[in-house]
PDB file of C-alpha atoms in Angstrom:
ATOM      1  CA  MET A 890      73.228 -52.470 -35.914  1.00 54.00           C
ATOM      2  CA  ALA A 891      71.959 -53.764 -39.227  1.00 57.00           C
ATOM      3  CA  ILE A 892      69.595 -51.442 -41.070  1.00 62.00           C
ATOM      4  CA  ARG A 893      66.381 -53.079 -42.163  1.00 69.00           C
ATOM      5  CA  ARG A 894      65.714 -53.025 -45.853  1.00 76.00           C
ATOM      6  CA  LEU A 895      62.643 -51.018 -46.842  1.00 76.00           C
ATOM      7  CA  PRO A 896      60.611 -50.867 -50.056  1.00 78.00           C
ATOM      8  CA  PRO A 897      60.847 -47.651 -52.078  1.00 80.00           C
ATOM      9  CA  LEU A 898      58.858 -44.913 -50.369  1.00 85.00           C
ATOM     10  CA  ARG A 899      57.456 -43.865 -53.736  1.00 87.00           C
ATOM     11  CA  ALA A 900      55.858 -47.308 -54.050  1.00 88.00           C
ATOM     12  CA  ILE A 901      54.286 -47.000 -50.603  1.00 89.00           C
ATOM     13  CA  GLU A 902      53.080 -43.484 -51.447  1.00 88.00           C
ATOM     14  CA  ALA A 903      51.455 -44.777 -54.642  1.00 88.00           C
ATOM     15  CA  PHE A 904      49.725 -47.562 -52.716  1.00 90.00           C
ATOM     16  CA  VAL A 905      48.438 -45.234 -49.975  1.00 89.00           C
ATOM     17  CA  ARG A 906      47.110 -42.688 -52.460  1.00 87.00           C
ATOM     18  CA  ILE A 907      45.227 -45.306 -54.471  1.00 88.00           C
ATOM     19  CA  VAL A 908      43.469 -46.465 -51.300  1.00 88.00           C
ATOM     20  CA  ARG A 909      42.667 -42.964 -50.037  1.00 86.00           C
ATOM     21  CA  LEU A 910      41.531 -41.524 -53.350  1.00 81.00           C
ATOM     22  CA  GLY A 911      39.557 -44.612 -54.289  1.00 81.00           C
ATOM     23  CA  SER A 912      40.960 -45.040 -57.778  1.00 82.00           C
ATOM     24  CA  ALA A 913      44.235 -45.626 -59.553  1.00 85.00           C
ATOM     25  CA  ARG A 914      43.438 -42.896 -62.104  1.00 83.00           C
ATOM     26  CA  ALA A 915      42.982 -40.274 -59.380  1.00 80.00           C
ATOM     27  CA  ALA A 916      46.196 -41.390 -57.677  1.00 82.00           C
ATOM     28  CA  ALA A 917      48.127 -41.224 -60.956  1.00 82.00           C
ATOM     29  CA  ASP A 918      46.818 -37.707 -61.570  1.00 78.00           C
ATOM     30  CA  GLU A 919      47.809 -36.583 -58.067  1.00 72.00           C
ATOM     31  CA  LEU A 920      51.322 -38.000 -58.460  1.00 76.00           C
ATOM     32  CA  GLY A 921      51.755 -36.832 -62.051  1.00 74.00           C
ATOM     33  CA  LEU A 922      52.290 -40.393 -63.281  1.00 78.00           C
ATOM     34  CA  SER A 923      50.981 -42.396 -66.198  1.00 84.00           C
ATOM     35  CA  PRO A 924      48.708 -45.326 -65.238  1.00 84.00           C
ATOM     36  CA  SER A 925      51.408 -47.776 -66.316  1.00 86.00           C
ATOM     37  CA  ALA A 926      54.050 -46.067 -64.160  1.00 86.00           C
ATOM     38  CA  LEU A 927      51.723 -46.171 -61.169  1.00 86.00           C
ATOM     39  CA  SER A 928      51.011 -49.851 -61.808  1.00 87.00           C
ATOM     40  CA  ARG A 929      54.738 -50.596 -61.885  1.00 90.00           C
ATOM     41  CA  ARG A 930      55.222 -48.974 -58.497  1.00 90.00           C
ATOM     42  CA  VAL A 931      52.439 -51.078 -56.995  1.00 90.00           C
ATOM     43  CA  ALA A 932      53.819 -54.235 -58.613  1.00 90.00           C
ATOM     44  CA  ALA A 933      57.262 -53.481 -57.171  1.00 90.00           C
ATOM     45  CA  LEU A 934      55.733 -53.128 -53.710  1.00 90.00           C
ATOM     46  CA  GLU A 935      53.848 -56.419 -54.078  1.00 90.00           C
ATOM     47  CA  ASP A 936      57.055 -58.145 -55.178  1.00 90.00           C
ATOM     48  CA  PHE A 937      58.917 -56.734 -52.191  1.00 90.00           C
ATOM     49  CA  ILE A 938      56.427 -57.873 -49.540  1.00 89.00           C
ATOM     50  CA  GLY A 939      55.439 -61.049 -51.356  1.00 90.00           C
ATOM     51  CA  LYS A 940      51.702 -60.425 -51.158  1.00 90.00           C
ATOM     52  CA  ARG A 941      48.957 -59.416 -53.581  1.00 91.00           C
ATOM     53  CA  LEU A 942      47.619 -56.030 -52.466  1.00 90.00           C
ATOM     54  CA  PHE A 943      44.982 -55.446 -55.138  1.00 90.00           C
ATOM     55  CA  THR A 944      42.758 -57.429 -57.439  1.00 87.00           C
ATOM     56  CA  ARG A 945      42.551 -55.871 -60.881  1.00 78.00           C
ATOM     57  CA  GLN A 946      39.307 -56.066 -62.858  1.00 72.00           C
ATOM     58  CA  HIS A 947      38.348 -53.906 -65.847  1.00 65.00           C
ATOM     59  CA  GLN A 948      40.589 -50.967 -64.903  1.00 64.00           C
ATOM     60  CA  ALA A 949      39.414 -51.149 -61.250  1.00 72.00           C
ATOM     61  CA  MET A 950      41.736 -51.950 -58.342  1.00 79.00           C
ATOM     62  CA  ARG A 951      40.243 -53.428 -55.178  1.00 85.00           C
ATOM     63  CA  LEU A 952      42.079 -54.141 -51.949  1.00 89.00           C
ATOM     64  CA  THR A 953      42.645 -57.769 -51.048  1.00 91.00           C
ATOM     65  CA  ASP A 954      42.520 -58.818 -47.401  1.00 92.00           C
ATOM     66  CA  ASP A 955      46.329 -58.667 -47.356  1.00 92.00           C
ATOM     67  CA  GLY A 956      46.136 -55.218 -48.939  1.00 89.00           C
ATOM     68  CA  GLN A 957      43.754 -53.955 -46.257  1.00 92.00           C
ATOM     69  CA  ALA A 958      45.958 -55.338 -43.493  1.00 92.00           C
ATOM     70  CA  PHE A 959      49.028 -53.725 -45.081  1.00 91.00           C
ATOM     71  CA  TYR A 960      47.235 -50.377 -45.408  1.00 91.00           C
ATOM     72  CA  ASP A 961      46.052 -50.450 -41.781  1.00 90.00           C
ATOM     73  CA  ALA A 962      49.609 -51.118 -40.643  1.00 90.00           C
ATOM     74  CA  VAL A 963      51.471 -48.732 -42.941  1.00 88.00           C
ATOM     75  CA  SER A 964      49.152 -45.731 -43.399  1.00 86.00           C
ATOM     76  CA  PRO A 965      49.524 -44.156 -39.922  1.00 85.00           C
ATOM     77  CA  ARG A 966      53.294 -44.613 -39.991  1.00 84.00           C
ATOM     78  CA  PHE A 967      53.523 -43.164 -43.481  1.00 82.00           C
ATOM     79  CA  ASP A 968      51.712 -40.050 -42.201  1.00 77.00           C
ATOM     80  CA  GLU A 969      54.013 -39.859 -39.181  1.00 79.00           C
ATOM     81  CA  LEU A 970      57.071 -40.082 -41.425  1.00 80.00           C
ATOM     82  CA  ALA A 971      55.732 -37.350 -43.722  1.00 72.00           C
ATOM     83  CA  ALA A 972      55.057 -35.097 -40.718  1.00 66.00           C
ATOM     84  CA  ALA A 973      58.502 -35.793 -39.255  1.00 70.00           C
ATOM     85  CA  VAL A 974      60.246 -34.929 -42.520  1.00 68.00           C
ATOM     86  CA  GLU A 975      58.179 -31.769 -42.906  1.00 61.00           C
ATOM     87  CA  GLY A 976      59.070 -30.756 -39.367  1.00 60.00           C
ATOM     88  CA  GLN A 977      62.771 -30.940 -40.230  1.00 62.00           C
ATOM     89  CA  VAL A 978      62.517 -28.866 -43.389  1.00 56.00           C
ATOM     90  CA  GLU A 979      63.900 -25.436 -42.721  1.00 50.00           C
ATOM     91  CA  ASP A 980      61.930 -22.684 -44.403  1.00 52.00           C
ATOM     92  CA  SER A 981      62.232 -19.343 -42.680  1.00 52.00           C
ATOM     93  CA  LYS A 982      60.013 -17.608 -45.212  1.00 68.00           C
ATOM     94  CA  VAL A 983      56.740 -19.540 -45.534  1.00 83.00           C
ATOM     95  CA  LEU A 984      54.590 -21.964 -43.593  1.00 90.00           C
ATOM     96  CA  ARG A 985      52.127 -23.449 -46.065  1.00 92.00           C
ATOM     97  CA  LEU A 986      48.635 -24.720 -45.179  1.00 95.00           C
ATOM     98  CA  HIS A 987      46.433 -26.548 -47.704  1.00 96.00           C
ATOM     99  CA  LEU A 988      42.897 -25.817 -46.488  1.00 97.00           C
ATOM    100  CA  GLY A 989      39.580 -27.059 -47.827  1.00 96.00           C
ATOM    101  CA  LEU A 990      36.886 -24.437 -47.508  1.00 95.00           C
ATOM    102  CA  LEU A 991      33.256 -23.793 -48.401  1.00 93.00           C
ATOM    103  CA  PRO A 992      33.152 -20.509 -50.381  1.00 93.00           C
ATOM    104  CA  LEU A 993      30.325 -18.875 -48.430  1.00 93.00           C
ATOM    105  CA  PHE A 994      32.013 -19.508 -45.089  1.00 95.00           C
ATOM    106  CA  GLY A 995      35.185 -18.078 -46.564  1.00 95.00           C
ATOM    107  CA  SER A 996      33.650 -14.872 -47.907  1.00 95.00           C
ATOM    108  CA  GLN A 997      31.318 -14.180 -44.984  1.00 95.00           C
ATOM    109  CA  ARG A 998      33.254 -15.399 -41.970  1.00 95.00           C
ATOM    110  CA  LEU A 999      36.858 -16.340 -42.571  1.00 96.00           C
ATOM    111  CA  PHE A1000      38.250 -13.712 -44.922  1.00 96.00           C
ATOM    112  CA  PRO A1001      37.119 -10.681 -42.867  1.00 95.00           C
ATOM    113  CA  ARG A1002      39.145 -12.080 -39.957  1.00 96.00           C
ATOM    114  CA  LEU A1003      42.206 -13.389 -41.797  1.00 96.00           C
ATOM    115  CA  PRO A1004      44.129 -10.095 -41.436  1.00 96.00           C
ATOM    116  CA  GLU A1005      44.271 -10.831 -37.691  1.00 95.00           C
ATOM    117  CA  LEU A1006      45.887 -14.195 -38.377  1.00 95.00           C
ATOM    118  CA  ARG A1007      48.289 -12.730 -40.939  1.00 94.00           C
ATOM    119  CA  LYS A1008      49.381 -10.054 -38.482  1.00 94.00           C
ATOM    120  CA  ALA A1009      50.023 -12.604 -35.735  1.00 92.00           C
ATOM    121  CA  HIS A1010      51.706 -15.144 -38.039  1.00 92.00           C
ATOM    122  CA  PRO A1011      53.066 -13.417 -41.154  1.00 92.00           C
ATOM    123  CA  ARG A1012      54.921 -16.576 -42.273  1.00 91.00           C
ATOM    124  CA  LEU A1013      51.689 -18.551 -42.563  1.00 94.00           C
ATOM    125  CA  HIS A1014      50.199 -18.701 -46.050  1.00 95.00           C
ATOM    126  CA  ILE A1015      47.117 -20.657 -47.080  1.00 96.00           C
ATOM    127  CA  ASP A1016      46.222 -22.453 -50.304  1.00 96.00           C
ATOM    128  CA  PHE A1017      42.416 -22.723 -50.545  1.00 96.00           C
ATOM    129  CA  ASP A1018      40.481 -25.578 -52.149  1.00 95.00           C
ATOM    130  CA  THR A1019      36.702 -25.204 -52.608  1.00 92.00           C
ATOM    131  CA  SER A1020      36.050 -28.497 -54.402  1.00 88.00           C
ATOM    132  CA  PRO A1021      33.217 -30.727 -53.143  1.00 83.00           C
ATOM    133  CA  HIS A1022      33.646 -33.630 -50.682  1.00 86.00           C
ATOM    134  CA  LEU A1023      36.476 -31.955 -48.802  1.00 91.00           C
ATOM    135  CA  ASP A1024      36.509 -34.484 -45.976  1.00 91.00           C
ATOM    136  CA  HIS A1025      37.475 -37.256 -48.414  1.00 89.00           C
ATOM    137  CA  ARG A1026      40.808 -35.531 -49.127  1.00 90.00           C
ATOM    138  CA  VAL A1027      41.818 -34.381 -45.649  1.00 92.00           C
ATOM    139  CA  GLY A1028      45.058 -36.150 -44.804  1.00 86.00           C
ATOM    140  CA  ASP A1029      45.994 -36.543 -48.442  1.00 83.00           C
ATOM    141  CA  THR A1030      45.838 -33.496 -50.704  1.00 87.00           C
ATOM    142  CA  LEU A1031      44.467 -31.301 -47.900  1.00 93.00           C
ATOM    143  CA  ASP A1032      46.023 -30.618 -44.504  1.00 94.00           C
ATOM    144  CA  ALA A1033      42.670 -29.614 -43.014  1.00 96.00           C
ATOM    145  CA  ALA A1034      39.193 -28.406 -43.971  1.00 97.00           C
ATOM    146  CA  ILE A1035      36.214 -26.435 -42.747  1.00 97.00           C
ATOM    147  CA  ILE A1036      33.068 -28.428 -43.499  1.00 96.00           C
ATOM    148  CA  LEU A1037      29.337 -28.460 -42.794  1.00 93.00           C
ATOM    149  CA  SER A1038      28.381 -31.706 -41.106  1.00 94.00           C
ATOM    150  CA  LYS A1039      26.161 -33.290 -38.499  1.00 94.00           C
ATOM    151  CA  GLN A1040      29.178 -34.975 -36.957  1.00 94.00           C
ATOM    152  CA  PRO A1041      32.561 -35.554 -38.633  1.00 95.00           C
ATOM    153  CA  GLU A1042      33.902 -39.080 -38.953  1.00 92.00           C
ATOM    154  CA  PRO A1043      35.707 -40.313 -35.805  1.00 90.00           C
ATOM    155  CA  MET A1044      38.998 -40.617 -37.717  1.00 89.00           C
ATOM    156  CA  PHE A1045      39.278 -36.801 -37.635  1.00 92.00           C
ATOM    157  CA  HIS A1046      40.271 -34.377 -34.939  1.00 94.00           C
ATOM    158  CA  ALA A1047      37.267 -32.034 -35.059  1.00 96.00           C
ATOM    159  CA  VAL A1048      36.453 -28.630 -33.554  1.00 96.00           C
ATOM    160  CA  ARG A1049      32.853 -27.438 -33.703  1.00 96.00           C
ATOM    161  CA  LEU A1050      32.802 -23.810 -34.798  1.00 95.00           C
ATOM    162  CA  ASP A1051      29.141 -22.889 -34.282  1.00 93.00           C
ATOM    163  CA  HIS A1052      25.521 -23.846 -33.672  1.00 91.00           C
ATOM    164  CA  ASN A1053      22.931 -22.721 -36.202  1.00 92.00           C
ATOM    165  CA  ARG A1054      19.247 -22.260 -36.830  1.00 95.00           C
ATOM    166  CA  VAL A1055      17.475 -22.966 -40.100  1.00 96.00           C
ATOM    167  CA  TYR A1056      15.760 -20.039 -41.804  1.00 96.00           C
ATOM    168  CA  ALA A1057      13.449 -19.960 -44.791  1.00 97.00           C
ATOM    169  CA  PHE A1058      13.891 -16.706 -46.693  1.00 96.00           C
ATOM    170  CA  THR A1059      13.277 -15.257 -50.111  1.00 97.00           C
ATOM    171  CA  SER A1060      12.600 -11.918 -51.781  1.00 97.00           C
ATOM    172  CA  ALA A1061      10.621  -9.421 -49.744  1.00 95.00           C
ATOM    173  CA  ALA A1062       7.928  -9.370 -52.429  1.00 95.00           C
ATOM    174  CA  LEU A1063       7.455 -13.139 -52.308  1.00 96.00           C
ATOM    175  CA  VAL A1064       7.340 -13.139 -48.498  1.00 96.00           C
ATOM    176  CA  GLU A1065       4.512 -10.594 -48.629  1.00 94.00           C
ATOM    177  CA  GLU A1066       2.691 -12.674 -51.222  1.00 94.00           C
ATOM    178  CA  ILE A1067       2.912 -15.889 -49.194  1.00 95.00           C
ATOM    179  CA  GLY A1068       1.811 -14.280 -45.935  1.00 93.00           C
ATOM    180  CA  SER A1069       2.851 -14.538 -42.309  1.00 91.00           C
ATOM    181  CA  HIS A1070       1.392 -17.962 -41.449  1.00 93.00           C
ATOM    182  CA  PRO A1071       2.265 -21.362 -42.953  1.00 94.00           C
ATOM    183  CA  ASP A1072      -0.359 -22.486 -45.433  1.00 94.00           C
ATOM    184  CA  GLU A1073       0.131 -25.849 -47.105  1.00 95.00           C
ATOM    185  CA  ALA A1074      -1.816 -24.934 -50.214  1.00 95.00           C
ATOM    186  CA  GLU A1075       0.245 -21.787 -50.769  1.00 96.00           C
ATOM    187  CA  LEU A1076       3.589 -23.415 -49.982  1.00 97.00           C
ATOM    188  CA  SER A1077       2.858 -26.336 -52.289  1.00 97.00           C
ATOM    189  CA  LYS A1078       2.946 -23.865 -55.192  1.00 96.00           C
ATOM    190  CA  GLN A1079       6.460 -22.685 -54.346  1.00 97.00           C
ATOM    191  CA  THR A1080       9.979 -23.657 -55.397  1.00 98.00           C
ATOM    192  CA  PHE A1081      12.449 -24.343 -52.591  1.00 98.00           C
ATOM    193  CA  LEU A1082      16.205 -23.870 -52.895  1.00 98.00           C
ATOM    194  CA  ILE A1083      18.248 -26.511 -51.076  1.00 97.00           C
ATOM    195  CA  HIS A1084      21.988 -27.096 -50.768  1.00 94.00           C
ATOM    196  CA  THR A1085      22.827 -30.534 -52.139  1.00 91.00           C
ATOM    197  CA  GLU A1086      24.788 -31.515 -49.025  1.00 86.00           C
ATOM    198  CA  LEU A1087      22.237 -30.247 -46.482  1.00 91.00           C
ATOM    199  CA  PRO A1088      18.971 -32.058 -47.280  1.00 93.00           C
ATOM    200  CA  ASP A1089      17.899 -32.553 -43.667  1.00 96.00           C
ATOM    201  CA  SER A1090      17.595 -28.792 -43.103  1.00 96.00           C
ATOM    202  CA  PHE A1091      14.418 -28.766 -45.210  1.00 96.00           C
ATOM    203  CA  ILE A1092      13.040 -31.777 -43.341  1.00 96.00           C
ATOM    204  CA  ALA A1093      13.640 -30.043 -39.992  1.00 96.00           C
ATOM    205  CA  TRP A1094      12.010 -26.819 -41.196  1.00 97.00           C
ATOM    206  CA  LYS A1095       8.877 -28.573 -42.521  1.00 97.00           C
ATOM    207  CA  LYS A1096       8.479 -30.395 -39.239  1.00 96.00           C
ATOM    208  CA  ALA A1097       8.869 -27.157 -37.255  1.00 95.00           C
ATOM    209  CA  ILE A1098       6.078 -25.388 -39.166  1.00 96.00           C
ATOM    210  CA  GLY A1099       3.775 -28.378 -38.678  1.00 95.00           C
ATOM    211  CA  LEU A1100       3.820 -29.540 -42.302  1.00 96.00           C
ATOM    212  CA  PRO A1101       6.181 -32.541 -42.377  1.00 96.00           C
ATOM    213  CA  GLY A1102       4.483 -33.940 -45.478  1.00 96.00           C
ATOM    214  CA  LEU A1103       4.721 -30.730 -47.512  1.00 96.00           C
ATOM    215  CA  GLU A1104       5.434 -31.381 -51.202  1.00 96.00           C
ATOM    216  CA  PRO A1105       6.415 -28.157 -53.001  1.00 97.00           C
ATOM    217  CA  ALA A1106       6.018 -27.569 -56.712  1.00 97.00           C
ATOM    218  CA  ALA A1107       9.772 -28.055 -57.107  1.00 97.00           C
ATOM    219  CA  VAL A1108      12.998 -28.388 -55.164  1.00 97.00           C
ATOM    220  CA  ASP A1109      16.029 -26.886 -56.892  1.00 98.00           C
ATOM    221  CA  HIS A1110      19.411 -28.104 -55.672  1.00 96.00           C
ATOM    222  CA  TYR A1111      22.560 -25.972 -55.524  1.00 95.00           C
ATOM    223  CA  ASP A1112      26.122 -26.767 -54.552  1.00 89.00           C
ATOM    224  CA  SER A1113      26.873 -23.111 -53.751  1.00 91.00           C
ATOM    225  CA  GLY A1114      25.456 -21.177 -50.817  1.00 92.00           C
ATOM    226  CA  GLN A1115      26.298 -17.883 -52.510  1.00 93.00           C
ATOM    227  CA  LEU A1116      24.187 -18.820 -55.529  1.00 96.00           C
ATOM    228  CA  ILE A1117      21.272 -19.806 -53.282  1.00 96.00           C
ATOM    229  CA  LEU A1118      21.390 -16.365 -51.657  1.00 96.00           C
ATOM    230  CA  GLU A1119      21.335 -14.640 -55.040  1.00 96.00           C
ATOM    231  CA  ALA A1120      18.560 -16.860 -56.386  1.00 97.00           C
ATOM    232  CA  ALA A1121      16.412 -16.187 -53.319  1.00 97.00           C
ATOM    233  CA  ALA A1122      17.034 -12.428 -53.511  1.00 96.00           C
ATOM    234  CA  ASN A1123      15.754 -12.491 -57.085  1.00 96.00           C
ATOM    235  CA  GLY A1124      12.578 -14.321 -56.109  1.00 95.00           C
ATOM    236  CA  LEU A1125      13.500 -17.619 -57.765  1.00 97.00           C
ATOM    237  CA  GLY A1126      12.425 -19.613 -54.748  1.00 97.00           C
ATOM    238  CA  ILE A1127      12.512 -20.014 -50.983  1.00 98.00           C
ATOM    239  CA  ALA A1128      15.999 -20.649 -49.606  1.00 97.00           C
ATOM    240  CA  ILE A1129      16.459 -23.053 -46.723  1.00 97.00           C
ATOM    241  CA  MET A1130      19.754 -21.999 -45.130  1.00 95.00           C
ATOM    242  CA  HIS A1131      21.389 -21.124 -41.853  1.00 94.00           C
ATOM    243  CA  ASP A1132      20.325 -17.950 -40.083  1.00 94.00           C
ATOM    244  CA  ASP A1133      23.946 -16.839 -39.946  1.00 92.00           C
ATOM    245  CA  HIS A1134      24.220 -16.700 -43.733  1.00 93.00           C
ATOM    246  CA  PHE A1135      20.994 -14.691 -43.926  1.00 94.00           C
ATOM    247  CA  HIS A1136      22.170 -12.100 -41.384  1.00 94.00           C
ATOM    248  CA  ARG A1137      25.729 -11.819 -42.700  1.00 94.00           C
ATOM    249  CA  SER A1138      24.555 -11.261 -46.264  1.00 94.00           C
ATOM    250  CA  HIS A1139      23.201  -7.803 -45.313  1.00 94.00           C
ATOM    251  CA  ASP A1140      21.040  -8.077 -48.421  1.00 95.00           C
ATOM    252  CA  LYS A1141      17.993  -5.825 -48.119  1.00 95.00           C
ATOM    253  CA  ARG A1142      16.294  -7.724 -50.938  1.00 96.00           C
ATOM    254  CA  LEU A1143      15.883 -10.730 -48.631  1.00 96.00           C
ATOM    255  CA  ALA A1144      13.264 -11.306 -45.960  1.00 96.00           C
ATOM    256  CA  LYS A1145      12.642 -14.166 -43.541  1.00 96.00           C
ATOM    257  CA  LEU A1146       9.568 -16.321 -44.112  1.00 96.00           C
ATOM    258  CA  PHE A1147       7.527 -16.977 -40.933  1.00 95.00           C
ATOM    259  CA  ASP A1148       8.581 -16.372 -37.344  1.00 91.00           C
ATOM    260  CA  VAL A1149       9.737 -19.870 -36.495  1.00 91.00           C
ATOM    261  CA  GLU A1150      12.869 -21.146 -34.740  1.00 85.00           C
ATOM    262  CA  VAL A1151      14.414 -24.354 -36.085  1.00 94.00           C
ATOM    263  CA  GLU A1152      17.623 -25.896 -34.771  1.00 94.00           C
ATOM    264  CA  SER A1153      19.876 -26.953 -37.625  1.00 95.00           C
ATOM    265  CA  PRO A1154      21.060 -30.555 -37.907  1.00 94.00           C
ATOM    266  CA  TYR A1155      24.373 -29.201 -39.257  1.00 95.00           C
ATOM    267  CA  SER A1156      27.300 -27.191 -37.898  1.00 95.00           C
ATOM    268  CA  TYR A1157      30.561 -25.874 -39.281  1.00 96.00           C
ATOM    269  CA  TRP A1158      33.556 -27.923 -38.158  1.00 97.00           C
ATOM    270  CA  PHE A1159      37.307 -27.615 -38.500  1.00 97.00           C
ATOM    271  CA  ILE A1160      38.735 -31.074 -39.221  1.00 96.00           C
ATOM    272  CA  CYS A1161      42.174 -32.579 -39.691  1.00 94.00           C
ATOM    273  CA  ARG A1162      43.895 -35.881 -39.067  1.00 90.00           C
ATOM    274  CA  PRO A1163      45.139 -36.059 -35.458  1.00 88.00           C
ATOM    275  CA  HIS A1164      48.777 -36.394 -36.511  1.00 83.00           C
ATOM    276  CA  ALA A1165      48.473 -33.218 -38.648  1.00 88.00           C
ATOM    277  CA  LEU A1166      48.444 -31.136 -35.462  1.00 89.00           C
ATOM    278  CA  GLU A1167      52.165 -31.851 -35.236  1.00 82.00           C
ATOM    279  CA  VAL A1168      52.647 -29.762 -38.384  1.00 87.00           C
ATOM    280  CA  ARG A1169      53.250 -26.162 -37.399  1.00 89.00           C
ATOM    281  CA  ALA A1170      51.043 -24.570 -40.075  1.00 93.00           C
ATOM    282  CA  VAL A1171      48.082 -26.765 -39.099  1.00 94.00           C
ATOM    283  CA  ARG A1172      48.608 -26.191 -35.372  1.00 93.00           C
ATOM    284  CA  ILE A1173      48.745 -22.402 -35.788  1.00 94.00           C
ATOM    285  CA  PHE A1174      45.518 -22.293 -37.790  1.00 97.00           C
ATOM    286  CA  HIS A1175      43.791 -24.808 -35.499  1.00 96.00           C
ATOM    287  CA  ASP A1176      44.644 -22.849 -32.357  1.00 95.00           C
ATOM    288  CA  TRP A1177      43.564 -19.569 -33.932  1.00 96.00           C
ATOM    289  CA  ILE A1178      40.235 -20.690 -35.374  1.00 96.00           C
ATOM    290  CA  SER A1179      39.363 -22.581 -32.190  1.00 94.00           C
ATOM    291  CA  LYS A1180      39.440 -19.290 -30.309  1.00 91.00           C
ATOM    292  CA  ALA A1181      38.517 -16.763 -33.001  1.00 89.00           C
ATOM    293  CA  GLY A1182      34.749 -17.048 -32.599  1.00 86.00           C
ATOM    294  CA  LEU A1183      34.103 -16.519 -36.308  1.00 85.00           C
TER     295      LEU A1183
END
């Protein structure tokens, strides 16, 4: 049987990474290539298939219709090939998982339980990535991630890890100063501390206390839950966060503001590409965290 001729896999890898990362520069950085070397790989792929995959304008590369069709056809099979090769690699010492993780979830919920996983699977080791926008890199530079989301994109296999309530809390002294009942005049003088990726938590909380139009003196945005906790404990503002983070902090400097129950729009989710479950390291972690009840 004649063997079909294939383009260089490195050229296909370069093409797939440009599409997934959204830029040629990011793809070149990931692959450790110069921009010109990356461009040559893409040009070689275009020559092989006889189609223009990208339009190039002012350093930007945009998919053509042929490029989109090629990506839709090749991307899943490229992932399957990568998983198949990985499954054949013999490594009796280490199973490696590249996991995206939010730092506060890691410190409060995951790390205290990881010794259980290590004991059950001593070959499994995890590289952690706490950069923002984790979901954008799952399936490329990350095998899987734990994210906060209303609902992950349908392209992912997703496991919901919890249900949460929204709390408003701050320093005990500021709670006493504000009082036990919502007052719009008093709250309008305050600074609120909001996570940049969870804006709807504040909207839900304002609605629950009967002040949907509340305009505080300021809203300070943070990309770190741990920093929000510390800022609130020092009286720098009123944190709008999940009840779980409040309770797990065990910080006696903090106190809840008002006795109100608010369902959070967001949950923690474990996500990965469906085909990634064929990779042993991903499957082990997925099965464990699905049952761990963190």
